[in-house]
Coordinates of C-alpha atoms and ligand atoms in Angstrom, one line a residue:
Chain A
M1 CA -76.2 15.8 2.7
I2 CA -77.5 13.0 0.5
K3 CA -77.1 9.6 2.0
A4 CA -76.8 6.3 0.1
E5 CA -76.1 2.6 0.7
Q6 CA -74.3 0.3 -1.6
K7 CA -76.5 -2.2 -3.5
P8 CA -75.9 -5.9 -2.9
L9 CA -73.0 -7.3 -4.9
E10 CA -75.3 -9.9 -6.5
E11 CA -77.6 -7.3 -7.9
I12 CA -74.7 -5.3 -9.3
L13 CA -73.2 -8.4 -10.9
L14 CA -76.5 -9.1 -12.6
Y15 CA -76.6 -5.6 -14.1
L16 CA -73.1 -6.1 -15.5
K17 CA -73.3 -9.7 -16.6
S18 CA -73.1 -8.9 -20.4
Y19 CA -70.2 -6.5 -20.1
D20 CA -66.5 -7.1 -19.8
R21 CA -65.1 -3.7 -19.5
I22 CA -66.7 -1.0 -17.3
L23 CA -66.0 2.3 -15.6
L24 CA -66.8 2.3 -11.9
S25 CA -67.4 6.0 -11.0
G26 CA -67.7 7.4 -7.5
C27 CA -68.3 10.9 -6.3
G28 CA -66.1 13.1 -4.1
A29 CA -69.1 14.8 -2.4
C30 CA -72.0 13.3 -0.3
V31 CA -71.5 9.6 -0.9
T32 CA -67.8 10.1 0.1
V33 CA -69.0 11.4 3.5
C34 CA -71.4 8.5 4.1
Q35 CA -68.8 6.1 2.7
A36 CA -71.0 4.5 0.1
G37 CA -69.4 5.8 -3.1
G38 CA -66.2 7.7 -2.5
E39 CA -62.7 6.9 -3.9
K40 CA -62.2 4.3 -1.2
E41 CA -65.5 2.5 -1.8
V42 CA -64.9 2.6 -5.6
G43 CA -61.6 0.8 -5.0
L44 CA -63.1 -1.8 -2.7
L45 CA -66.1 -2.5 -5.0
A46 CA -64.0 -2.7 -8.1
S47 CA -61.8 -5.4 -6.4
A48 CA -64.9 -7.3 -5.2
L49 CA -66.4 -7.2 -8.7
R50 CA -63.2 -8.4 -10.4
M51 CA -62.8 -11.2 -7.9
A52 CA -66.4 -12.3 -8.3
R53 CA -66.2 -12.3 -12.1
M54 CA -62.9 -14.1 -12.0
K55 CA -64.5 -16.9 -10.0
M56 CA -67.4 -17.0 -12.5
G57 CA -64.8 -17.5 -15.3
T58 CA -65.8 -14.2 -17.0
P59 CA -63.1 -11.7 -15.9
L60 CA -64.2 -8.1 -15.7
E61 CA -62.0 -5.1 -16.4
A62 CA -63.0 -2.3 -14.2
L63 CA -61.5 1.2 -14.6
E64 CA -61.9 3.5 -11.6
A65 CA -62.6 7.2 -11.3
T66 CA -64.0 9.6 -8.7
P67 CA -64.9 13.0 -9.9
A68 CA -65.2 15.8 -7.3
R69 CA -69.0 16.0 -7.9
Q70 CA -70.6 13.6 -10.3
C71 CA -73.8 15.7 -10.5
E72 CA -72.1 18.7 -12.2
P73 CA -71.8 18.5 -16.0
E74 CA -68.2 19.8 -16.1
F75 CA -67.1 17.0 -13.8
A76 CA -69.0 14.5 -15.9
A77 CA -67.2 15.9 -19.0
E78 CA -63.9 15.0 -17.4
L79 CA -64.9 11.3 -17.7
S80 CA -65.5 11.5 -21.5
E81 CA -62.2 9.9 -22.6
T82 CA -62.5 7.0 -20.1
V83 CA -66.1 6.3 -21.0
E84 CA -65.2 5.9 -24.6
K85 CA -63.0 3.0 -23.6
V86 CA -65.7 1.0 -21.8
E87 CA -69.0 -0.8 -22.6
A88 CA -70.9 0.4 -19.5
V89 CA -70.6 2.6 -16.4
L90 CA -71.4 1.6 -12.9
S91 CA -72.0 4.8 -10.8
V92 CA -71.9 4.7 -7.1
A93 CA -72.8 8.4 -6.8
C94 CA -76.4 9.3 -5.8
G95 CA -79.3 9.0 -8.2
V96 CA -78.6 12.5 -9.4
G97 CA -75.0 11.7 -10.3
V98 CA -76.2 8.5 -12.2
Q99 CA -78.6 10.6 -14.2
T100 CA -75.9 13.3 -15.0
L101 CA -73.7 10.6 -16.5
A102 CA -76.6 9.0 -18.4
R103 CA -77.5 12.4 -19.9
H104 CA -73.9 13.1 -20.8
F105 CA -73.2 9.7 -22.4
P106 CA -76.2 8.8 -24.5
K107 CA -74.6 5.7 -26.1
T108 CA -73.3 4.1 -22.9
P109 CA -75.5 2.3 -20.4
V110 CA -75.1 3.7 -16.8
F111 CA -76.1 1.6 -13.8
P112 CA -76.7 2.6 -10.2
G113 CA -74.4 0.9 -7.7
V114 CA -76.1 2.5 -4.6
N115 CA -79.6 3.0 -3.3
T116 CA -80.0 6.7 -2.6
T117 CA -81.9 6.9 0.6
F118 CA -82.4 10.3 2.1
L119 CA -81.1 13.8 3.0
G120 CA -79.7 13.4 6.4
E121 CA -77.1 14.1 9.0
T122 CA -74.4 12.1 10.8
V123 CA -75.8 11.2 14.2
T124 CA -72.7 9.4 15.3
H125 CA -69.9 7.6 13.5
G126 CA -71.5 5.1 11.1
V127 CA -75.1 6.3 11.8
W128 CA -77.0 8.7 9.6
E129 CA -80.5 9.8 9.9
E130 CA -83.0 11.5 7.7
R131 CA -83.6 15.2 8.4
C132 CA -85.2 16.8 5.3
Q133 CA -87.5 15.8 2.5
A134 CA -86.9 18.9 0.4
C135 CA -90.6 19.6 0.8
G136 CA -90.3 23.0 -0.9
N137 CA -91.5 25.2 1.9
C138 CA -89.4 25.0 5.0
I139 CA -91.4 25.3 8.2
L140 CA -88.5 24.8 10.6
E141 CA -89.1 28.3 12.0
R142 CA -92.4 27.1 13.4
T143 CA -91.2 23.8 14.8
G144 CA -88.1 24.7 16.8
G145 CA -85.7 23.6 14.1
V146 CA -87.0 20.0 14.0
C147 CA -88.6 18.8 10.8
P148 CA -92.0 17.0 11.1
V149 CA -92.1 16.3 7.4
A150 CA -89.0 14.1 7.5
R151 CA -89.0 13.0 11.1
C152 CA -92.7 12.3 12.1
A153 CA -93.9 9.0 10.6
K154 CA -97.3 10.6 10.1
Q155 CA -96.0 14.0 9.0
L156 CA -98.1 15.7 11.6
F157 CA -98.0 19.4 11.7
N158 CA -100.1 20.1 14.8
G159 CA -98.7 18.0 17.6
P160 CA -98.0 14.4 18.4
C161 CA -100.3 11.5 17.5
G162 CA -100.4 10.3 21.1
G163 CA -98.7 7.0 20.3
S164 CA -95.1 7.8 21.2
S165 CA -93.6 5.8 24.0
K166 CA -90.7 7.1 26.2
G167 CA -90.0 9.7 23.5
K168 CA -89.8 7.1 20.7
C169 CA -92.0 7.0 17.6
E170 CA -94.8 4.4 17.6
I171 CA -94.1 3.6 14.0
K172 CA -90.3 3.5 14.0
R173 CA -89.4 2.4 17.5
E174 CA -85.7 3.2 17.1
A175 CA -86.4 6.8 16.1
D176 CA -87.1 9.7 18.4
C177 CA -90.7 11.0 18.2
A178 CA -90.4 14.2 16.2
W179 CA -93.0 15.9 18.3
Q180 CA -91.2 15.0 21.5
L181 CA -88.1 16.7 20.0
I182 CA -90.2 19.7 18.9
Y183 CA -91.7 20.0 22.4
D184 CA -88.3 19.7 24.1
R185 CA -86.7 22.2 21.9
L186 CA -89.6 24.8 22.2
N187 CA -89.7 24.2 25.9
G188 CA -86.0 24.9 26.1
L189 CA -86.4 28.1 24.1
G190 CA -89.4 29.2 26.3
Q191 CA -91.6 29.1 23.2
L192 CA -94.1 26.4 24.0
Y193 CA -96.9 28.8 23.1
R194 CA -95.9 28.2 19.5
M195 CA -97.6 24.8 19.7
E196 CA -100.9 26.5 20.2
E197 CA -100.7 27.8 16.6
I198 CA -102.6 25.8 14.0
I199 CA -100.2 25.0 11.1
P200 CA -102.5 24.9 8.1
A201 CA -102.6 22.0 5.6
R202 CA -99.6 22.1 3.4
R203 CA -99.8 22.9 -0.3
W204 CA -98.2 19.6 -1.3
G205 CA -99.5 19.8 -4.8
V206 CA -98.0 23.2 -5.4
E207 CA -94.7 23.1 -3.5
S208 CA -93.6 19.6 -3.1
R209 CA -92.5 16.8 -5.5
D210 CA -96.3 16.0 -5.8
S211 CA -96.6 18.9 -8.2
G212 CA -94.4 17.0 -10.7
L213 CA -90.8 17.9 -11.6
R214 CA -89.5 20.9 -9.7
R215 CA -87.0 23.3 -11.2
I216 CA -85.2 26.4 -10.0
V217 CA -84.5 29.1 -12.5
R218 CA -82.2 32.0 -11.5
E219 CA -82.2 34.6 -14.2
D220 CA -79.3 36.4 -12.6
L221 CA -77.0 33.4 -12.9
K222 CA -77.9 32.4 -16.4
V223 CA -75.3 32.8 -19.2
Chain B
M1 CA -133.9 11.8 21.5
T2 CA -130.9 11.7 19.2
F3 CA -127.3 11.2 20.3
K4 CA -126.8 14.9 19.7
E5 CA -129.8 16.0 21.6
R6 CA -128.9 13.8 24.5
L7 CA -125.3 15.2 24.6
E8 CA -126.5 18.8 24.2
S9 CA -129.1 18.5 27.0
G10 CA -126.4 17.2 29.3
K11 CA -127.7 13.6 29.4
F12 CA -125.4 10.6 29.7
V13 CA -124.9 8.7 26.4
V14 CA -124.1 5.1 25.7
V15 CA -122.2 4.2 22.6
A16 CA -120.9 0.8 21.5
E17 CA -118.3 0.1 18.9
L18 CA -119.1 -2.3 16.0
Q19 CA -116.3 -3.3 13.7
P20 CA -117.3 -3.8 10.0
P21 CA -116.4 -7.3 8.7
K22 CA -113.5 -8.2 6.5
G23 CA -115.7 -9.0 3.6
I24 CA -119.3 -8.3 2.9
D25 CA -121.1 -10.7 5.1
L26 CA -123.1 -8.3 7.4
S27 CA -125.1 -10.9 9.2
E28 CA -123.2 -10.5 12.5
V29 CA -123.3 -6.7 12.2
H30 CA -127.1 -6.7 11.9
E31 CA -127.4 -9.3 14.7
H32 CA -125.4 -7.2 17.2
A33 CA -127.0 -4.0 16.1
E34 CA -130.5 -5.5 16.7
R35 CA -129.4 -6.9 20.1
W36 CA -128.3 -3.3 21.1
R37 CA -131.4 -1.6 19.7
G38 CA -132.9 0.7 22.3
R39 CA -130.0 0.0 24.6
V40 CA -127.3 2.3 23.1
D41 CA -127.8 5.8 21.9
A42 CA -125.4 5.3 18.9
V43 CA -123.3 2.6 17.3
N44 CA -119.8 3.7 16.4
I45 CA -118.5 2.2 13.2
P46 CA -114.7 2.4 12.8
D47 CA -112.9 3.2 9.5
L48 CA -110.0 0.9 8.6
Q49 CA -109.1 0.7 12.3
N50 CA -105.5 -0.5 13.0
A51 CA -105.0 -0.1 9.2
I52 CA -106.6 -3.5 8.6
M53 CA -108.4 -3.6 5.2
R54 CA -112.1 -4.3 5.7
L55 CA -115.5 -3.0 4.8
G56 CA -115.8 0.7 5.3
S57 CA -117.7 2.7 7.8
L58 CA -119.9 4.4 5.2
S59 CA -121.9 1.4 3.9
V60 CA -122.4 -0.1 7.4
C61 CA -123.6 3.3 8.7
A62 CA -126.0 3.7 5.8
L63 CA -127.4 0.2 6.2
L64 CA -127.9 0.6 9.9
K65 CA -129.4 4.0 9.6
G66 CA -131.9 2.5 7.1
K67 CA -133.0 0.2 9.9
G68 CA -133.5 3.1 12.3
I69 CA -130.3 2.7 14.3
E70 CA -128.3 5.8 15.1
V71 CA -124.7 5.6 14.0
I72 CA -121.4 7.5 14.2
Y73 CA -119.5 7.5 11.0
N74 CA -115.7 7.4 11.3
L75 CA -113.3 9.0 8.9
S76 CA -109.5 9.0 9.2
C77 CA -106.8 10.9 7.4
S78 CA -104.3 8.2 6.7
N79 CA -105.8 6.8 3.5
R80 CA -107.3 9.6 1.6
N81 CA -106.2 13.0 0.3
R82 CA -108.3 16.2 0.8
L83 CA -110.4 15.6 -2.3
A84 CA -111.4 12.2 -1.2
L85 CA -111.9 13.3 2.4
Q86 CA -114.2 16.2 1.5
S87 CA -116.1 14.1 -1.0
E88 CA -116.6 11.4 1.5
L89 CA -118.0 13.9 4.0
L90 CA -120.5 15.0 1.3
N91 CA -121.4 11.3 0.7
V92 CA -122.1 10.9 4.4
S93 CA -124.3 14.0 4.4
A94 CA -126.1 13.0 1.2
L95 CA -127.0 9.7 2.9
G96 CA -128.5 11.6 5.8
L97 CA -125.8 10.8 8.3
K98 CA -124.7 13.5 10.7
N99 CA -122.6 12.1 13.6
L100 CA -118.9 12.1 12.7
L101 CA -115.8 10.8 14.5
L102 CA -112.8 12.3 12.7
L103 CA -109.5 10.7 13.4
Q104 CA -105.8 10.9 12.4
G105 CA -106.0 7.1 11.7
D106 CA -103.5 4.4 11.8
H107 CA -100.3 4.2 9.8
P108 CA -100.5 1.4 7.2
S109 CA -97.2 0.0 8.4
I110 CA -99.0 -1.4 11.5
G111 CA -101.7 -3.1 9.6
D112 CA -102.2 -6.0 7.2
H113 CA -101.2 -4.0 4.1
F114 CA -97.9 -2.7 5.5
E115 CA -96.5 -2.2 2.1
A116 CA -99.1 0.5 1.3
Q117 CA -98.2 4.1 1.0
P118 CA -99.8 6.3 3.7
V119 CA -101.6 9.4 2.6
L120 CA -100.2 12.3 4.6
D121 CA -102.2 15.1 3.0
L122 CA -104.2 16.5 5.9
D123 CA -103.7 15.9 9.5
V124 CA -106.7 15.6 11.8
I125 CA -106.7 19.3 12.5
G126 CA -106.9 19.8 8.8
L127 CA -109.7 17.3 8.5
L128 CA -111.7 19.0 11.3
G129 CA -111.1 22.2 9.4
A130 CA -112.5 20.7 6.3
A131 CA -115.7 19.5 8.0
K132 CA -116.1 23.0 9.5
R133 CA -115.6 24.7 6.1
L134 CA -118.1 22.3 4.3
Q135 CA -120.7 23.2 6.9
E136 CA -120.1 26.9 6.2
G137 CA -120.9 26.1 2.5
Y138 CA -117.4 26.1 1.0
D139 CA -114.8 23.5 0.2
L140 CA -111.1 23.9 1.3
M141 CA -110.3 26.0 -1.7
G142 CA -113.2 28.4 -1.0
N143 CA -115.5 27.1 -3.8
D144 CA -119.2 27.4 -3.1
L145 CA -121.2 24.2 -2.3
K146 CA -124.6 23.5 -3.6
G147 CA -126.4 22.6 -0.4
K148 CA -124.5 22.7 2.9
P149 CA -124.0 19.5 5.0
V150 CA -124.7 19.6 8.7
F151 CA -122.6 17.5 11.0
F152 CA -122.1 16.7 14.7
V153 CA -118.4 16.4 15.0
G154 CA -116.3 14.3 17.4
T155 CA -112.7 13.4 17.6
Q156 CA -110.4 11.5 19.9
V157 CA -108.3 12.6 22.8
N158 CA -105.7 10.6 24.7
A159 CA -107.1 11.1 28.2
A160 CA -104.7 8.5 29.7
A161 CA -101.7 10.8 29.0
K162 CA -99.5 11.8 31.9
G163 CA -97.1 14.7 32.6
H164 CA -96.1 16.9 29.7
I165 CA -97.9 14.6 27.2
L166 CA -101.1 15.5 29.0
D167 CA -100.3 19.2 28.7
L168 CA -99.8 18.6 25.0
E169 CA -103.1 16.8 24.7
V170 CA -104.9 19.7 26.4
M171 CA -103.2 22.1 23.9
D172 CA -104.3 19.8 21.1
M173 CA -107.9 19.7 22.4
E174 CA -108.1 23.4 22.4
K175 CA -107.0 23.6 18.8
K176 CA -109.5 20.9 17.9
I177 CA -112.3 22.8 19.6
R178 CA -111.3 25.9 17.6
Q179 CA -111.8 23.7 14.5
G180 CA -115.4 23.0 15.5
V181 CA -115.3 19.8 17.6
D182 CA -118.6 19.1 19.4
F183 CA -117.6 16.1 21.5
F184 CA -114.6 14.0 22.4
F185 CA -114.1 10.2 22.7
T186 CA -111.2 9.2 24.9
G187 CA -109.0 6.3 24.1
S188 CA -109.6 3.3 26.2
I189 CA -109.0 3.9 29.9
Y190 CA -108.9 1.4 32.7
E191 CA -108.4 3.5 35.8
P192 CA -111.0 6.0 36.9
G193 CA -108.3 8.0 38.7
L194 CA -106.7 8.9 35.4
L195 CA -110.0 9.9 34.0
E196 CA -110.6 12.1 37.0
T197 CA -107.3 14.0 36.6
F198 CA -108.0 14.5 32.9
V199 CA -111.6 15.6 33.3
K200 CA -110.6 18.2 35.9
K201 CA -107.9 19.5 33.6
V202 CA -110.2 20.1 30.7
A203 CA -113.5 21.0 32.5
H204 CA -113.1 24.6 31.4
F205 CA -113.6 23.6 27.7
K206 CA -117.2 22.6 28.5
V207 CA -117.1 20.1 25.7
P208 CA -118.7 16.6 26.3
I209 CA -116.2 13.8 27.0
I210 CA -117.2 10.2 26.3
V211 CA -115.0 7.7 27.9
S212 CA -114.1 4.5 26.1
I213 CA -113.7 1.2 27.8
T214 CA -112.5 -2.0 26.1
L215 CA -113.9 -5.2 27.5
L216 CA -111.0 -7.2 29.0
K217 CA -111.3 -10.8 28.1
S218 CA -108.3 -12.4 29.7
V219 CA -105.2 -11.8 31.7
G220 CA -103.2 -12.3 28.5
M221 CA -105.1 -9.5 26.9
A222 CA -104.7 -7.2 29.9
R223 CA -100.9 -7.8 30.0
Y224 CA -100.6 -7.3 26.3
I225 CA -102.4 -3.9 26.6
N226 CA -100.2 -2.8 29.5
K227 CA -97.1 -3.7 27.6
H228 CA -97.9 -2.4 24.1
V229 CA -100.5 0.4 24.4
E230 CA -99.0 3.7 25.3
G231 CA -100.4 5.2 28.5
A232 CA -102.5 2.1 29.3
S233 CA -102.1 0.9 32.9
I234 CA -104.6 -1.7 33.9
P235 CA -104.4 -1.9 37.7
D236 CA -103.0 -5.0 39.4
S237 CA -106.3 -5.4 41.2
V238 CA -108.1 -5.8 37.8
I239 CA -105.5 -8.3 36.6
D240 CA -106.0 -10.2 39.8
L241 CA -109.7 -10.5 39.2
L242 CA -109.0 -11.8 35.7
L243 CA -106.5 -14.3 37.0
K244 CA -109.0 -15.7 39.6
A245 CA -112.0 -15.6 37.2
S246 CA -113.8 -18.9 36.9
D247 CA -116.4 -17.4 34.5
K248 CA -114.4 -15.0 32.3
Q249 CA -117.5 -13.2 30.8
K250 CA -119.0 -12.6 34.2
T251 CA -115.7 -11.2 35.5
C252 CA -115.4 -9.1 32.4
I253 CA -118.8 -7.5 33.0
E254 CA -118.0 -6.9 36.7
I255 CA -114.7 -5.1 35.8
A256 CA -116.3 -3.0 33.1
G257 CA -119.3 -2.3 35.4
D258 CA -117.1 -1.1 38.2
F259 CA -115.3 1.2 35.9
I260 CA -118.5 2.6 34.3
R261 CA -120.0 3.3 37.7
A262 CA -116.9 5.2 38.8
A263 CA -116.6 7.0 35.5
K264 CA -120.3 8.0 35.1
P265 CA -120.2 11.1 37.4
L266 CA -117.0 12.3 35.7
C267 CA -118.1 12.4 32.1
Q268 CA -120.9 12.6 29.7
G269 CA -121.0 9.2 28.2
V270 CA -119.4 5.8 27.7
Q271 CA -118.3 4.0 24.6
I272 CA -118.1 0.2 25.1
I273 CA -115.5 -1.5 22.8
P274 CA -116.5 -5.2 22.9
L275 CA -113.8 -6.7 20.6
G276 CA -115.7 -9.8 19.9
W277 CA -117.9 -9.9 23.0
E278 CA -120.7 -7.8 21.5
N279 CA -123.3 -10.1 23.0
L280 CA -122.2 -9.0 26.5
V281 CA -123.1 -5.4 26.0
P282 CA -126.8 -5.6 27.2
A283 CA -125.8 -7.6 30.3
L284 CA -123.2 -5.0 31.1
L285 CA -125.7 -2.2 30.7
D286 CA -128.2 -4.0 32.9
Q287 CA -125.5 -4.3 35.5
V288 CA -124.9 -0.6 35.6
G289 CA -128.5 0.4 35.2
L290 CA -128.1 2.1 31.8
Ligands
SF4_1 S1 -89.8 21.5 6.5 FE1 -89.4 20.8 4.4 S2 -87.5 21.9 3.7 FE2 -87.7 22.2 5.9 S3 -86.4 20.5 6.8 FE3 -88.5 19.7 6.6 S4 -88.7 18.8 4.6 FE4 -86.8 20.0 4.6
SF4_2 S1 -94.9 8.9 17.6 FE1 -94.3 11.0 17.2 S2 -93.0 10.8 15.3 FE2 -94.1 8.9 15.5 S3 -96.0 9.3 14.2 FE3 -96.5 9.9 16.3 S4 -96.1 12.0 16.5 FE4 -95.1 11.3 14.6

């Protein structure tokens, strides 16, 4: 799922300094799971903002809402009535959600309340780690289900760089070396021979974000 | 005899590494290269080593070649995409340079421009493939070249690896050979025993191995390497010698000399990495009779 972290309160206060009435909108999906922008966090952030603005002598009225998925137009539409009552929206959904609201409400400024960081999984309670960079051509079949695009600091496709120490990455010491994980996994599967294959250079400029905006069109689903 | 001819005829080669300056004052580069003239078979010129921004390998190689000194041009993947890498290889060839050391390269986050974005377009296997392809007269997209470059291609291998990491290195070497590698430089090694294990394991490849040795200047440096460089294990006996040294440079030469004497029968060449003690290289070579 998409992972995000709340922006510093000071930064958010700066965005909102010329507004007295805002909507603080969360999202019931990914950011709820990573506890950055769900209903609970919306409540906490709204209180923190109200208190801070009270202290500054410029009280802030903050309405709260948490649609099920802020990145879907029909859920954004549900916010229409509330948005009409406010001067600006602070969204603590991921960057996609922020843009859905911005597109939907052309006359209302929409600010991001979180930094969207990565597509990741929960490692343990309170710890999330990047797992996928949406590279556009998944090669997990060749690497034992461990992604070298997201998890190897040098995005190597043909084995380790030689710098890992005790299974940890030489660039990010706290992270496991992706190629150690790939080796362990292929070894466990009895498929070490797969490391002998040369994985050719990726077609970054065709498949990945480097080709410009990517888009999926499913004719069978269009109405 | 050229570096290539020596390696191909099974002769032992001597290489020394010479770091380009941070800036454009080449006086020391020329001074060292002159001092080494006739003593080393090739001077190896790194490319943005340790991700520190400095003068590139290409201009230094071209200038030294102009003075009749044989060089090894280095190119690493981390700062250029495949257009720039291939074009750079053509530049090299147009300037009459042939010896290449193609490397993965260091991640910018460890260097002095740690805010830079790394370029992760080709990995070193891909770069080796590009050099091979260019020599066949095509670029990576299969377009014809006007005039084919000719290279003598080397890359690096981590010969100090142990256990399954060593198995992975051997697998990696095999892939690199398939991509056209003509010779390997090892990373710095300090124990002849490790080199011996490695050399036995890869003897069947029949590709020349040039062992690298970094001149040890102090106990502090040796301990730092042991602590921070993966796979490096400078033996206690060497650390002891450095501790007791009254003349640090003399001890440095003795340690390196002992290593080279032990390594010589095991491999096909040595690369001396002087890290500031470039002036010691001739004395070291005298000591080992090279
Ligand atoms: S290979 Fe690409 S799509 Fe597959 S997990 Fe990695 S980044 Fe995601
Ligand atoms: S240590 Fe492992 S994960 Fe880190 S850059 Fe090297 S191969 Fe990639």
